[in-house]
PDB file of C-alpha atoms in Angstrom:
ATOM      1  CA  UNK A1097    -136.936  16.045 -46.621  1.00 42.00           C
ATOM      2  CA  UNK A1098    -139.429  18.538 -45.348  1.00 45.00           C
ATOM      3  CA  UNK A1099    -141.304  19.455 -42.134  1.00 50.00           C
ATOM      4  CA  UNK A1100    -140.250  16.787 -40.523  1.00 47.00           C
ATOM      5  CA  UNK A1101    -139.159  16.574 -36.500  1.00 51.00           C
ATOM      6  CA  UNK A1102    -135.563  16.576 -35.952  1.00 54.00           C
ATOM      7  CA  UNK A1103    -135.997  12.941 -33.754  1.00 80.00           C
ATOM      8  CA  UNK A1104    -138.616  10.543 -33.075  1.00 91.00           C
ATOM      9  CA  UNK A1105    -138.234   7.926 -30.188  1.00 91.00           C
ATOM     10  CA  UNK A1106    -140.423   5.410 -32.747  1.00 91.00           C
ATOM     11  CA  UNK A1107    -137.858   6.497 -35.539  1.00 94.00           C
ATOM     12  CA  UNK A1108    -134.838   5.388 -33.268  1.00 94.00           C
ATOM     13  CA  UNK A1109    -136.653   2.073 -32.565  1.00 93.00           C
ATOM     14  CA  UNK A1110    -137.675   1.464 -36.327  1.00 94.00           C
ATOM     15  CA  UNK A1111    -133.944   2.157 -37.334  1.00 95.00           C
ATOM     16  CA  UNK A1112    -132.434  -0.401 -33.969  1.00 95.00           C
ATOM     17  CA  UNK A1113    -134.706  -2.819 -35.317  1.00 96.00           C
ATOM     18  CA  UNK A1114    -132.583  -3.242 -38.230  1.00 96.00           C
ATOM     19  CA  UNK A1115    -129.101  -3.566 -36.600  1.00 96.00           C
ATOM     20  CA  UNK A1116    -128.107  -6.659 -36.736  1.00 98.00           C
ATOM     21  CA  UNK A1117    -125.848  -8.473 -33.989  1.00 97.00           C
ATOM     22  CA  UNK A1118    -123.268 -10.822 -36.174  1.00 97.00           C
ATOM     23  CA  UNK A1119    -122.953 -14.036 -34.740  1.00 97.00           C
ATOM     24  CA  UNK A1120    -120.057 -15.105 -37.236  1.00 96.00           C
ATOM     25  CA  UNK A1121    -120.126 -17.610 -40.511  1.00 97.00           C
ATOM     26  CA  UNK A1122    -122.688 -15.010 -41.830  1.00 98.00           C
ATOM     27  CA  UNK A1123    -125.197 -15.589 -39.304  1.00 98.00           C
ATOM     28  CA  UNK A1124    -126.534 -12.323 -37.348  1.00 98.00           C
ATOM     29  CA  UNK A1125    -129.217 -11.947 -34.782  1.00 98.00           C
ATOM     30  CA  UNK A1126    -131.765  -9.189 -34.321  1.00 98.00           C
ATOM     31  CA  UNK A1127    -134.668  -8.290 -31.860  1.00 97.00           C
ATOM     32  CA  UNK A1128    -138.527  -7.957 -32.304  1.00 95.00           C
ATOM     33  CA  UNK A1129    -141.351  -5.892 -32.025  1.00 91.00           C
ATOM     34  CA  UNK A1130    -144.903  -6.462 -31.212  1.00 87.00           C
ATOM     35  CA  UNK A1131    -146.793  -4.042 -33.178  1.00 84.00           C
ATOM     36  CA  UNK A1132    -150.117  -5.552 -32.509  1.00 78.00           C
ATOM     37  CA  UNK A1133    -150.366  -8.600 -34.876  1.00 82.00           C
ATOM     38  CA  UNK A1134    -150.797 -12.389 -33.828  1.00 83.00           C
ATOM     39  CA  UNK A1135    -147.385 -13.296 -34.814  1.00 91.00           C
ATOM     40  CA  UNK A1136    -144.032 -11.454 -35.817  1.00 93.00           C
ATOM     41  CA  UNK A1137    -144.907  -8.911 -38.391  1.00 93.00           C
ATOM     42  CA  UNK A1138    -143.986  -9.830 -41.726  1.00 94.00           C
ATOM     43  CA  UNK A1139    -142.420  -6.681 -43.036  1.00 94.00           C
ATOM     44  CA  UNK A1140    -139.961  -7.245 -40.204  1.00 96.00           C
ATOM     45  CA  UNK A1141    -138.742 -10.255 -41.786  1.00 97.00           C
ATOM     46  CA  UNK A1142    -138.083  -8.903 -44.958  1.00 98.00           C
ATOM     47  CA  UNK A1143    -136.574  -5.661 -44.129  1.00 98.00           C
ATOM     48  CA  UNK A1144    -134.070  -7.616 -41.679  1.00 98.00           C
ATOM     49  CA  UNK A1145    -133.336 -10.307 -43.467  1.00 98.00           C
ATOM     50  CA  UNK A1146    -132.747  -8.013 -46.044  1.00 98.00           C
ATOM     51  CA  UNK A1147    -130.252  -6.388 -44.528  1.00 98.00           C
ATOM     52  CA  UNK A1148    -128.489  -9.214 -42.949  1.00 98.00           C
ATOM     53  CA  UNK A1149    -127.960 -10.284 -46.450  1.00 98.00           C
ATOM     54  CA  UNK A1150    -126.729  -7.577 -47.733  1.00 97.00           C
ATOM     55  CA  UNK A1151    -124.116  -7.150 -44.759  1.00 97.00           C
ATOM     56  CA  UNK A1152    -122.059 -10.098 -47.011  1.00 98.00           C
ATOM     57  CA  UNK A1153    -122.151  -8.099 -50.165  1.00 97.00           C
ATOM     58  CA  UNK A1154    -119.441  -6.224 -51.813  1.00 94.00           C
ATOM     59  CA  UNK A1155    -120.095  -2.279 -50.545  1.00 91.00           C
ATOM     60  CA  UNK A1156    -120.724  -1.572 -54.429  1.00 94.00           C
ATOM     61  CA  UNK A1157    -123.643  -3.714 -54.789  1.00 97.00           C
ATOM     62  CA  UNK A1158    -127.294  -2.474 -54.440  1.00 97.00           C
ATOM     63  CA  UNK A1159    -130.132  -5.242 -53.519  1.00 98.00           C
ATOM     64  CA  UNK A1160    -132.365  -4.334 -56.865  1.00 98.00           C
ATOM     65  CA  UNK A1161    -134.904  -7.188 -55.769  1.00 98.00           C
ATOM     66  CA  UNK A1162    -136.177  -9.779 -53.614  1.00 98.00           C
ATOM     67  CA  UNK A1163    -138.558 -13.216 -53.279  1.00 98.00           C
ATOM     68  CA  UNK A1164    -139.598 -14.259 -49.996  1.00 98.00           C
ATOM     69  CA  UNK A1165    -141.947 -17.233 -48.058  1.00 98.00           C
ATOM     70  CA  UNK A1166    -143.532 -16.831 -45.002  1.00 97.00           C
ATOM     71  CA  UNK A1167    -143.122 -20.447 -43.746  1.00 97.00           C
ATOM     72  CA  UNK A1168    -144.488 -20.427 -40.042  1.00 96.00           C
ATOM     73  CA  UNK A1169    -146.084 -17.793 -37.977  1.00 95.00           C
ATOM     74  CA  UNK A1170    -142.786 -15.747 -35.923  1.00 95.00           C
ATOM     75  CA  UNK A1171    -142.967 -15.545 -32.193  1.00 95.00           C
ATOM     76  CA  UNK A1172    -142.066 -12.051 -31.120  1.00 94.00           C
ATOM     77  CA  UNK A1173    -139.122 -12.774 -29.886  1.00 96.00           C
ATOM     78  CA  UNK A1174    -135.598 -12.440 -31.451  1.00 97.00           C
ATOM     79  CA  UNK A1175    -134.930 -14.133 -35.286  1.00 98.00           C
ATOM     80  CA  UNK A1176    -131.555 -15.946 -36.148  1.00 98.00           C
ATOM     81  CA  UNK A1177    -130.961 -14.840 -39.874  1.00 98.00           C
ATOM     82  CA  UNK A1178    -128.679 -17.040 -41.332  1.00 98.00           C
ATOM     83  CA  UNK A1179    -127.002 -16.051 -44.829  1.00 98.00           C
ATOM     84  CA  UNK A1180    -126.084 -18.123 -47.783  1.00 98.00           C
ATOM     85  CA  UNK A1181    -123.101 -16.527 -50.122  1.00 98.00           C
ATOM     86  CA  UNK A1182    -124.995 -17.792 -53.232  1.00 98.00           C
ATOM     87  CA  UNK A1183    -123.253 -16.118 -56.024  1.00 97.00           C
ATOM     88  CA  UNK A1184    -120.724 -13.532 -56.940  1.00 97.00           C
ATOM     89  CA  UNK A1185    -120.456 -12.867 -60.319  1.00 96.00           C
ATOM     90  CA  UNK A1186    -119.206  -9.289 -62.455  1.00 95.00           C
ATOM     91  CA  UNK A1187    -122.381  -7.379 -62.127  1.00 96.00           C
ATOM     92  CA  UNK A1188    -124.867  -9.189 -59.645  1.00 97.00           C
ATOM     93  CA  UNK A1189    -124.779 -11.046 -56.273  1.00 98.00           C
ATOM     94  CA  UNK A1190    -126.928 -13.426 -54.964  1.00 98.00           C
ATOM     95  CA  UNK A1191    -127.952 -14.289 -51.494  1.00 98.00           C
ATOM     96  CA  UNK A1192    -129.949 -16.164 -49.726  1.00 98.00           C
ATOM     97  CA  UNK A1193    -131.710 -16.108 -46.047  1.00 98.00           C
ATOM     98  CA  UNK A1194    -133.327 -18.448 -43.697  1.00 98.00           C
ATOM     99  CA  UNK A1195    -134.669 -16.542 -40.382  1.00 98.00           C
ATOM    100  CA  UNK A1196    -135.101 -19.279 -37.582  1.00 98.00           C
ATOM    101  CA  UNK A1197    -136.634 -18.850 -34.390  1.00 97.00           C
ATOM    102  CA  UNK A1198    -136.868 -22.502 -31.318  1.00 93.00           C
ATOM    103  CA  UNK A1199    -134.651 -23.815 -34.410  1.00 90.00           C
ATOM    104  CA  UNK A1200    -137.621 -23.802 -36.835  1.00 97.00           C
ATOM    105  CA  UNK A1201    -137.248 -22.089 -40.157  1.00 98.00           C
ATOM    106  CA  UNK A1202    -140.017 -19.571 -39.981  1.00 98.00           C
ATOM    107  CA  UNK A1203    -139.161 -17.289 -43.598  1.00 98.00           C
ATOM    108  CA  UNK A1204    -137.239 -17.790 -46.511  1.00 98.00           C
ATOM    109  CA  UNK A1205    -135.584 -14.792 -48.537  1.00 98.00           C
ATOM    110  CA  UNK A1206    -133.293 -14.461 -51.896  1.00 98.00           C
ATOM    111  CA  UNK A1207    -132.112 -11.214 -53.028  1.00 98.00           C
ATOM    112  CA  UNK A1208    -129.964 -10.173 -55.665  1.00 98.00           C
ATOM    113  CA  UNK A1209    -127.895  -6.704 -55.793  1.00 98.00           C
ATOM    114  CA  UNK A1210    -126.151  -5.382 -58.600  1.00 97.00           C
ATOM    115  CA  UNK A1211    -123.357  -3.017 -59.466  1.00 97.00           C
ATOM    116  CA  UNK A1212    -124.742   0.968 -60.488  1.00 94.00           C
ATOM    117  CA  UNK A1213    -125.176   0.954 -64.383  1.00 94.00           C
ATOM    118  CA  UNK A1214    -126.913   2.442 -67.056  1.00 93.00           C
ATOM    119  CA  UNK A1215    -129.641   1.193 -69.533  1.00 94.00           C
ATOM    120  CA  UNK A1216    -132.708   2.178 -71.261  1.00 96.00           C
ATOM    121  CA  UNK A1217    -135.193   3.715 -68.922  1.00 96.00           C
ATOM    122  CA  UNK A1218    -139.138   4.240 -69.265  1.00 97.00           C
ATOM    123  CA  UNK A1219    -142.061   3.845 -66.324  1.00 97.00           C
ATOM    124  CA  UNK A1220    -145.317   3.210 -65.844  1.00 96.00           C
ATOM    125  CA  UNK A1221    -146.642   7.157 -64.909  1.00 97.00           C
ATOM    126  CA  UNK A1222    -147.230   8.299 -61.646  1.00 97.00           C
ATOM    127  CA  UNK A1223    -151.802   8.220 -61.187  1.00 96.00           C
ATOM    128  CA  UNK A1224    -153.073  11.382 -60.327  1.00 95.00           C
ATOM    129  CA  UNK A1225    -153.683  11.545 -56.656  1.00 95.00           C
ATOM    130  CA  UNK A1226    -153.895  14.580 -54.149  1.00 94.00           C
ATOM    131  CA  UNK A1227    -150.871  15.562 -52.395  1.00 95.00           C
ATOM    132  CA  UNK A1228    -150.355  14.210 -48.650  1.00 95.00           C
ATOM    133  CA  UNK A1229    -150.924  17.783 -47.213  1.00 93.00           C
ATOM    134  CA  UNK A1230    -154.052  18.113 -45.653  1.00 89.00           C
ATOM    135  CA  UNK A1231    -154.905  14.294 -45.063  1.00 92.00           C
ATOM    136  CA  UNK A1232    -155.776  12.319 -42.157  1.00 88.00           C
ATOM    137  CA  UNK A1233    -152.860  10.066 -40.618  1.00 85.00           C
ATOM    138  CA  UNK A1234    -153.923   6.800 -40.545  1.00 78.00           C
ATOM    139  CA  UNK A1235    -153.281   6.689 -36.840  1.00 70.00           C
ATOM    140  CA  UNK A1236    -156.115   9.450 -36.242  1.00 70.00           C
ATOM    141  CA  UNK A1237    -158.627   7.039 -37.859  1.00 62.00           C
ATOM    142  CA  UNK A1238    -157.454   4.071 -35.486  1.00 65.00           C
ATOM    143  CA  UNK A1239    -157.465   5.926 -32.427  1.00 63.00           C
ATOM    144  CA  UNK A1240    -160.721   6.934 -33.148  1.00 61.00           C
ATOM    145  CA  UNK A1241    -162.067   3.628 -33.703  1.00 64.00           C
ATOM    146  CA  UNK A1242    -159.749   2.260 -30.407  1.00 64.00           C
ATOM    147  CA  UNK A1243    -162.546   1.508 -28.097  1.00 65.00           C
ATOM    148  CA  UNK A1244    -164.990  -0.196 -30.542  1.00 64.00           C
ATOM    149  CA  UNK A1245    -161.755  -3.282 -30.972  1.00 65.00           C
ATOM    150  CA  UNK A1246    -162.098  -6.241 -28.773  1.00 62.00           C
ATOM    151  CA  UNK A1247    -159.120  -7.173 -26.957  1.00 60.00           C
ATOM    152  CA  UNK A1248    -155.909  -7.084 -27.178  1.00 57.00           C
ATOM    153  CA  UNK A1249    -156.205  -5.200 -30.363  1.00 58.00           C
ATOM    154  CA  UNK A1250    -157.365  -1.711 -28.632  1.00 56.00           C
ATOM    155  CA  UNK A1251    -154.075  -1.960 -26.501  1.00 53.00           C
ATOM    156  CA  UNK A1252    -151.830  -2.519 -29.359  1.00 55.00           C
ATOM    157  CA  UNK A1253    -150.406   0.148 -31.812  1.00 49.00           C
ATOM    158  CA  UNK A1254    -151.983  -1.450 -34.678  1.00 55.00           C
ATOM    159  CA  UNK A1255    -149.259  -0.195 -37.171  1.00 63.00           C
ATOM    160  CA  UNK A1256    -145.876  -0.146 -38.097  1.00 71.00           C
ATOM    161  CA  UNK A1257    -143.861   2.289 -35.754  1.00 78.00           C
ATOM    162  CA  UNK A1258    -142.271   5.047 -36.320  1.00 91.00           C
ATOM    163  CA  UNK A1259    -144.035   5.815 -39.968  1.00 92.00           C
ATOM    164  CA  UNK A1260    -146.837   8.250 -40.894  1.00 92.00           C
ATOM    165  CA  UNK A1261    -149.458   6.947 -43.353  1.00 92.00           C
ATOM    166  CA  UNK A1262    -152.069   9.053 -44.777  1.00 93.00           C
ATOM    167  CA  UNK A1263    -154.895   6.451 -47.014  1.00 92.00           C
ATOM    168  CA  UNK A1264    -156.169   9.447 -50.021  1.00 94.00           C
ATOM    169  CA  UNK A1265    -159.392   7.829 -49.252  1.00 89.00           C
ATOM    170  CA  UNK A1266    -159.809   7.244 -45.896  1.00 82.00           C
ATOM    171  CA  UNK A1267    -160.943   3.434 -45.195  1.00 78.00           C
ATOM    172  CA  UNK A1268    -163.502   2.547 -42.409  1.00 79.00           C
ATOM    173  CA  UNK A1269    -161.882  -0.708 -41.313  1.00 76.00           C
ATOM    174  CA  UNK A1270    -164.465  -1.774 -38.957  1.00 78.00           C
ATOM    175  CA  UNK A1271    -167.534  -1.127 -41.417  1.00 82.00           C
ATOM    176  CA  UNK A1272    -166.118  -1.020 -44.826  1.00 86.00           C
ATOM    177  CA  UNK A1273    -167.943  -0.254 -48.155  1.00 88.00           C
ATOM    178  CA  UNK A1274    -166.856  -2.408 -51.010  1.00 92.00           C
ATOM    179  CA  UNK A1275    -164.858  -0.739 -53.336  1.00 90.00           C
ATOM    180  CA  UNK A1276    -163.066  -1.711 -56.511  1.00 91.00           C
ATOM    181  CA  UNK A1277    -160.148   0.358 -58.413  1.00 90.00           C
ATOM    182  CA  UNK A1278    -157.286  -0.345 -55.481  1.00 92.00           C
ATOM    183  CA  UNK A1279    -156.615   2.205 -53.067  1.00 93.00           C
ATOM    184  CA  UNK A1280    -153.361   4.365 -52.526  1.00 95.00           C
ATOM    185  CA  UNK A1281    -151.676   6.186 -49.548  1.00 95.00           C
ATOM    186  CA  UNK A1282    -148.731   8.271 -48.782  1.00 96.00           C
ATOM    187  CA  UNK A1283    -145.905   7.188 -46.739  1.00 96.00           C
ATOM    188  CA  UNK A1284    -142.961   8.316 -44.722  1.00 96.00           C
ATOM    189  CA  UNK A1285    -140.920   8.309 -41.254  1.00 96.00           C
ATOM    190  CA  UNK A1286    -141.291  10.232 -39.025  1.00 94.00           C
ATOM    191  CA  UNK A1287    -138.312  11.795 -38.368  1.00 94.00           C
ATOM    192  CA  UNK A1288    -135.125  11.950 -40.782  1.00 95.00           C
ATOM    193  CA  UNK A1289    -133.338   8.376 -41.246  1.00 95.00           C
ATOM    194  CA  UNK A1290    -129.549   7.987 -42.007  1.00 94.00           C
ATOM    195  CA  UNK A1291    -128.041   8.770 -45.063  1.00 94.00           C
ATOM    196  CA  UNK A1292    -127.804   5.001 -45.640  1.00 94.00           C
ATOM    197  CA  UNK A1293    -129.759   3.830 -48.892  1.00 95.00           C
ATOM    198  CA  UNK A1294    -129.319   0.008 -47.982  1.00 96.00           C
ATOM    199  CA  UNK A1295    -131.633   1.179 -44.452  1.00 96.00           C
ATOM    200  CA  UNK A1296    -133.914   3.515 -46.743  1.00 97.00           C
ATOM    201  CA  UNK A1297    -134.723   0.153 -48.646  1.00 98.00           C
ATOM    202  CA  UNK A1298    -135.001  -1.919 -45.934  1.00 97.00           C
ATOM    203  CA  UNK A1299    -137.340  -0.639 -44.258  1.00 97.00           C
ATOM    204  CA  UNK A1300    -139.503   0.582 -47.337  1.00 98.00           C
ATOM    205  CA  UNK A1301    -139.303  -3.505 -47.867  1.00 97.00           C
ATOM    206  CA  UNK A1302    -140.793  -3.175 -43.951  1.00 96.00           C
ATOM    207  CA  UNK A1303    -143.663  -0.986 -44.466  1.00 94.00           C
ATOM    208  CA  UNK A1304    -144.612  -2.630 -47.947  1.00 95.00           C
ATOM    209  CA  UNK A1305    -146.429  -5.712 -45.828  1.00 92.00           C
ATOM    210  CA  UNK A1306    -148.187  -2.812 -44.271  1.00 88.00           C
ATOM    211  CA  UNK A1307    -152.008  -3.263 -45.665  1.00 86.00           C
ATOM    212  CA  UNK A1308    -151.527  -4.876 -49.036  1.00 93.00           C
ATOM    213  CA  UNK A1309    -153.307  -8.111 -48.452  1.00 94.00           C
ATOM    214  CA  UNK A1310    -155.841  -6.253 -47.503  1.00 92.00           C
ATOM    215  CA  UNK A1311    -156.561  -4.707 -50.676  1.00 94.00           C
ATOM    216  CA  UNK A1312    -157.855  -8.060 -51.500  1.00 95.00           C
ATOM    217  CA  UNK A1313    -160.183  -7.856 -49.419  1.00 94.00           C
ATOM    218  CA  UNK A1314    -161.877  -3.931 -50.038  1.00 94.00           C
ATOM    219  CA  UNK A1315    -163.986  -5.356 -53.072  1.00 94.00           C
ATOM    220  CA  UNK A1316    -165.581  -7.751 -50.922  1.00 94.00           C
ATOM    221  CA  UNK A1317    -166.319  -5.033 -47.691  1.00 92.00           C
ATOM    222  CA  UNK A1318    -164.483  -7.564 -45.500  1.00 91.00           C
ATOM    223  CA  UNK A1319    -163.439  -6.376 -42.160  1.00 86.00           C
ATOM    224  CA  UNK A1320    -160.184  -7.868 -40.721  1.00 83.00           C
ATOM    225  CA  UNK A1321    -161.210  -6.190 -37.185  1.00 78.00           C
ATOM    226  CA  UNK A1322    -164.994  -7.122 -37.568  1.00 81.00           C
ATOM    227  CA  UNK A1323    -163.740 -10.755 -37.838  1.00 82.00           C
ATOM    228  CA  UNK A1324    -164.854 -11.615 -41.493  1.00 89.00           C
ATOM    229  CA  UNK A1325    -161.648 -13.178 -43.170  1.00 90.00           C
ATOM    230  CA  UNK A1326    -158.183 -14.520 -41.845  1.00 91.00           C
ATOM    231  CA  UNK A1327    -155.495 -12.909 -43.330  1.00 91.00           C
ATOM    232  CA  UNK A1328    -152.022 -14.367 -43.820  1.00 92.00           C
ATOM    233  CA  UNK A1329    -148.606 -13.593 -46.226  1.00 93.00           C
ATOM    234  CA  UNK A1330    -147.482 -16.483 -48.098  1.00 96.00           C
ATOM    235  CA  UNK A1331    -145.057 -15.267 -50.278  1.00 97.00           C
ATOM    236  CA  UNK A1332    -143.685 -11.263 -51.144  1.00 98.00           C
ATOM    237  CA  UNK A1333    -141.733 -10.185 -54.133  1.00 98.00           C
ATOM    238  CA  UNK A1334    -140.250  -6.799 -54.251  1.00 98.00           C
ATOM    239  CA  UNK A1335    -138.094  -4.791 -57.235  1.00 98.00           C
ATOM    240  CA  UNK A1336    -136.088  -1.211 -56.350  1.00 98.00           C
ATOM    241  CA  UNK A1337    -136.142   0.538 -59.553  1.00 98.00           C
ATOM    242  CA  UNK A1338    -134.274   4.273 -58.477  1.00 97.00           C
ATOM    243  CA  UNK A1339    -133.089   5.776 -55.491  1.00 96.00           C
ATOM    244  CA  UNK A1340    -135.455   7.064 -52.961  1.00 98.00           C
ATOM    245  CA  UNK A1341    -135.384   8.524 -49.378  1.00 97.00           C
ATOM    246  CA  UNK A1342    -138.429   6.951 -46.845  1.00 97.00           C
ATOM    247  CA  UNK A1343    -138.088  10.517 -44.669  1.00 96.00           C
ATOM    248  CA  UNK A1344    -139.527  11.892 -47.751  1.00 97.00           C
ATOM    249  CA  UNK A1345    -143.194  10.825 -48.926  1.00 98.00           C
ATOM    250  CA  UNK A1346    -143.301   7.817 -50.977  1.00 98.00           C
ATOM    251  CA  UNK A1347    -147.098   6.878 -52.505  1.00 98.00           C
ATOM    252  CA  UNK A1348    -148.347   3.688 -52.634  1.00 97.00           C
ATOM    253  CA  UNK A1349    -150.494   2.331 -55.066  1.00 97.00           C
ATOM    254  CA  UNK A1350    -152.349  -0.973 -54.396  1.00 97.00           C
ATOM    255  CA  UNK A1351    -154.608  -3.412 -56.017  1.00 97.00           C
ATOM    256  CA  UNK A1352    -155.525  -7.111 -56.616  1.00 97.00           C
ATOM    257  CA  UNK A1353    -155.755  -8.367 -59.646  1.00 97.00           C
ATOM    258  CA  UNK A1354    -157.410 -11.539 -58.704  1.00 97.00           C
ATOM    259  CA  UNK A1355    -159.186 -13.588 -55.722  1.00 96.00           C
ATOM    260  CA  UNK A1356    -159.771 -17.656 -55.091  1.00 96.00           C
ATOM    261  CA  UNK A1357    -159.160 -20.052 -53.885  1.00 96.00           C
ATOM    262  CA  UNK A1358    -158.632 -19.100 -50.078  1.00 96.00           C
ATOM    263  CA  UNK A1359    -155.946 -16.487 -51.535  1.00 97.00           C
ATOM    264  CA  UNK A1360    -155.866 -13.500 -53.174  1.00 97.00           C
ATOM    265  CA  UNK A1361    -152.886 -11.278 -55.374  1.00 98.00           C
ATOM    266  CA  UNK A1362    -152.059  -7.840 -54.513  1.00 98.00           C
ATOM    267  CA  UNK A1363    -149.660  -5.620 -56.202  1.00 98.00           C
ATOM    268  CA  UNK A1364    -148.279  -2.559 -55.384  1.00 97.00           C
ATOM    269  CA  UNK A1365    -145.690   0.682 -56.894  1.00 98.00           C
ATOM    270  CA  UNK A1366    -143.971   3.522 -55.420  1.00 98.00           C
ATOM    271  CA  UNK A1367    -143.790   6.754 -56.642  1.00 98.00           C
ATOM    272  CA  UNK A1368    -141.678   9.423 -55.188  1.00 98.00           C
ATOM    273  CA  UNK A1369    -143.230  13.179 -55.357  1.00 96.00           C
ATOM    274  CA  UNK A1370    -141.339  14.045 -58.391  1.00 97.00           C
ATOM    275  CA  UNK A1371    -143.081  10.980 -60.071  1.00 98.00           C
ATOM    276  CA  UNK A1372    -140.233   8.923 -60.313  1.00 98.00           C
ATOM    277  CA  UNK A1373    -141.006   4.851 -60.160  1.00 98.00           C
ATOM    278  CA  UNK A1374    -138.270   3.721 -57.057  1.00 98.00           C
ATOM    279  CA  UNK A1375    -140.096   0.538 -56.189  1.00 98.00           C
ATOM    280  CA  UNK A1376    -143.166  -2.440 -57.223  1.00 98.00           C
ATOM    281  CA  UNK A1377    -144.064  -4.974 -54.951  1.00 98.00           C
ATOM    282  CA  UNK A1378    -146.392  -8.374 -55.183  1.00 98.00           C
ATOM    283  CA  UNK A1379    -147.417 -10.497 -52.398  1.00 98.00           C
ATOM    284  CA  UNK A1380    -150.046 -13.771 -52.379  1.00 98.00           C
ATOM    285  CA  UNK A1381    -151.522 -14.022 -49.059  1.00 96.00           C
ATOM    286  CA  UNK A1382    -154.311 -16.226 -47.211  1.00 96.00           C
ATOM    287  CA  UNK A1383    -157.593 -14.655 -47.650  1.00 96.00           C
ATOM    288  CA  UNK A1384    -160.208 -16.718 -45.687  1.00 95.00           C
ATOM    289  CA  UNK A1385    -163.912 -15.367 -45.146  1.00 93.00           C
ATOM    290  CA  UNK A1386    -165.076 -16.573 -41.961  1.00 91.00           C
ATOM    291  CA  UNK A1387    -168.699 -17.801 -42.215  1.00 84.00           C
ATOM    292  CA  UNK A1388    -171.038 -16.263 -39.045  1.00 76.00           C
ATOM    293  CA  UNK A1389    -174.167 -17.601 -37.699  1.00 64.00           C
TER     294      UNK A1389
END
């Protein structure tokens, strides 16, 4: 970690938002938090019904991935997360999650965690990108753009809290220029986090919902705030690789590899700043161009 704060109000509310109240037979409740979207943010889905399963696995067991629906749009309002002891084998674990909200099953999550252990290793290398130092939060460009949003998007934060991102090409997302070749940014809290890996990878399953559907939308110069497409996760699929902190930058590289139908892929990786692979991600989401005039 480096030049960070020593506390961050948003931090402590990021890290609350993943404690989990148990409710007993492996159900556990946890609260919400309106960030500015429609519904309940995705990436608060996955990151806590991440962790309430892994709050049934064996304290030696890492999650090393994840598969996920979004079923219904959440409410923000608190999210029952209710745990299913799938499978406990040697090596690996299995679990699986339904988050319910008015009794309705609103997401769907299996994860599997494994013992540590040792294997071949190789990785896809680390692009060449510049450095975070010396590039624009992504909270600088919203502000900036605040008063052009209709309502109630220019009173809403707009972003995940407690997390600095800074885009290595800074994207105009009220007027923006098509652009192929993904895009990439560098993330991290914004104060130090726990020395608790199973949080560090919770909420880095958070923040990955965090603008990758919309690289499915950059080659097209769609604007989600200008009202040109409807946007909406269907399904997210996430792998941990190594060990990682999130108060440390992480950068993340995103693209889609296809477009149709009303949907579009993205795919994303994580690179730590020694170059290190410690995460990929893939999500399908609802891309729908709204017709004017």
């Amino acid at each position: 970690m480096t030049d960070l704060l020593p506390a961050h109000p948003d931090v402590d509310r990021l890290v609350e938002l993943m404690r989990l109240a148990p409710q007993g037979n492996d159900h556990f409740v946890a609260q919400s938090d309106d960030i500015g979207t429609p519904a309940l943010f995705g990436g608060q889905a996955l990151g806590q019904a991440l962790m309430a399963a892994s709050l049934t696995v064996p304290a030696d067991r890492m999650v090393h991935s994840l598969h996920a629906y979004f079923l219904l749009p959440g409410e923000h309002a608190p999210v029952t997360y209710e745990v299913d002891r799938v499978r406990d084998g040697r090596s690996f674990s299995m679990r699986s999650v339904v988050a319910r909200q008015s009794d309705k099953i609103i997401f769907e999550l299996t994860a599997s965690f494994q013992t540590a252990d040792e294997g071949p290793e190789h990785q896809v290398p680390m692009p060449e990108h510049p450095g975070p130092d010396g590039l624009m939060p992504e909270s600088v460009g919203r502000d900036a753009i605040r008063h052009l949003l209709p309502m109630p998007f220019r009173e809403k934060l707009l972003g995940p809290r407690g997390l600095e991102l800074r885009r290595v090409q800074p994207l105009n997302p009220m007027n923006p220029a098509p652009r192929t070749g993904g895009s990439a940014m560098w993330v991290r809290t914004l104060a130090p986090l726990p020395d608790d890996p199973l949080l560090h990878r919770a909420l880095l399953a958070y923040v990955s919902d965090h603008g990758l559907l919309l690289a499915a939308t950059e080659p097209h110069g769609l604007s989600l705030l200008r009202g040109d497409v409807r946007l909406a996760s269907l399904d997210h699929a996430m792998w941990f690789h190594r060990d990682f902190r999130l108060d440390d930058w992480l950068l993340y590289v995103i693209d889609s590899p296809n477009a149709g139908g009303a949907r579009g892929l993205c795919e994303g990786r994580y690179y730590a700043r020694d170059g290190r692979l410690v995460a990929s991600v893939m999500q399908e989401g609802m891309v729908r161009q709204i017709k004017k005039g």
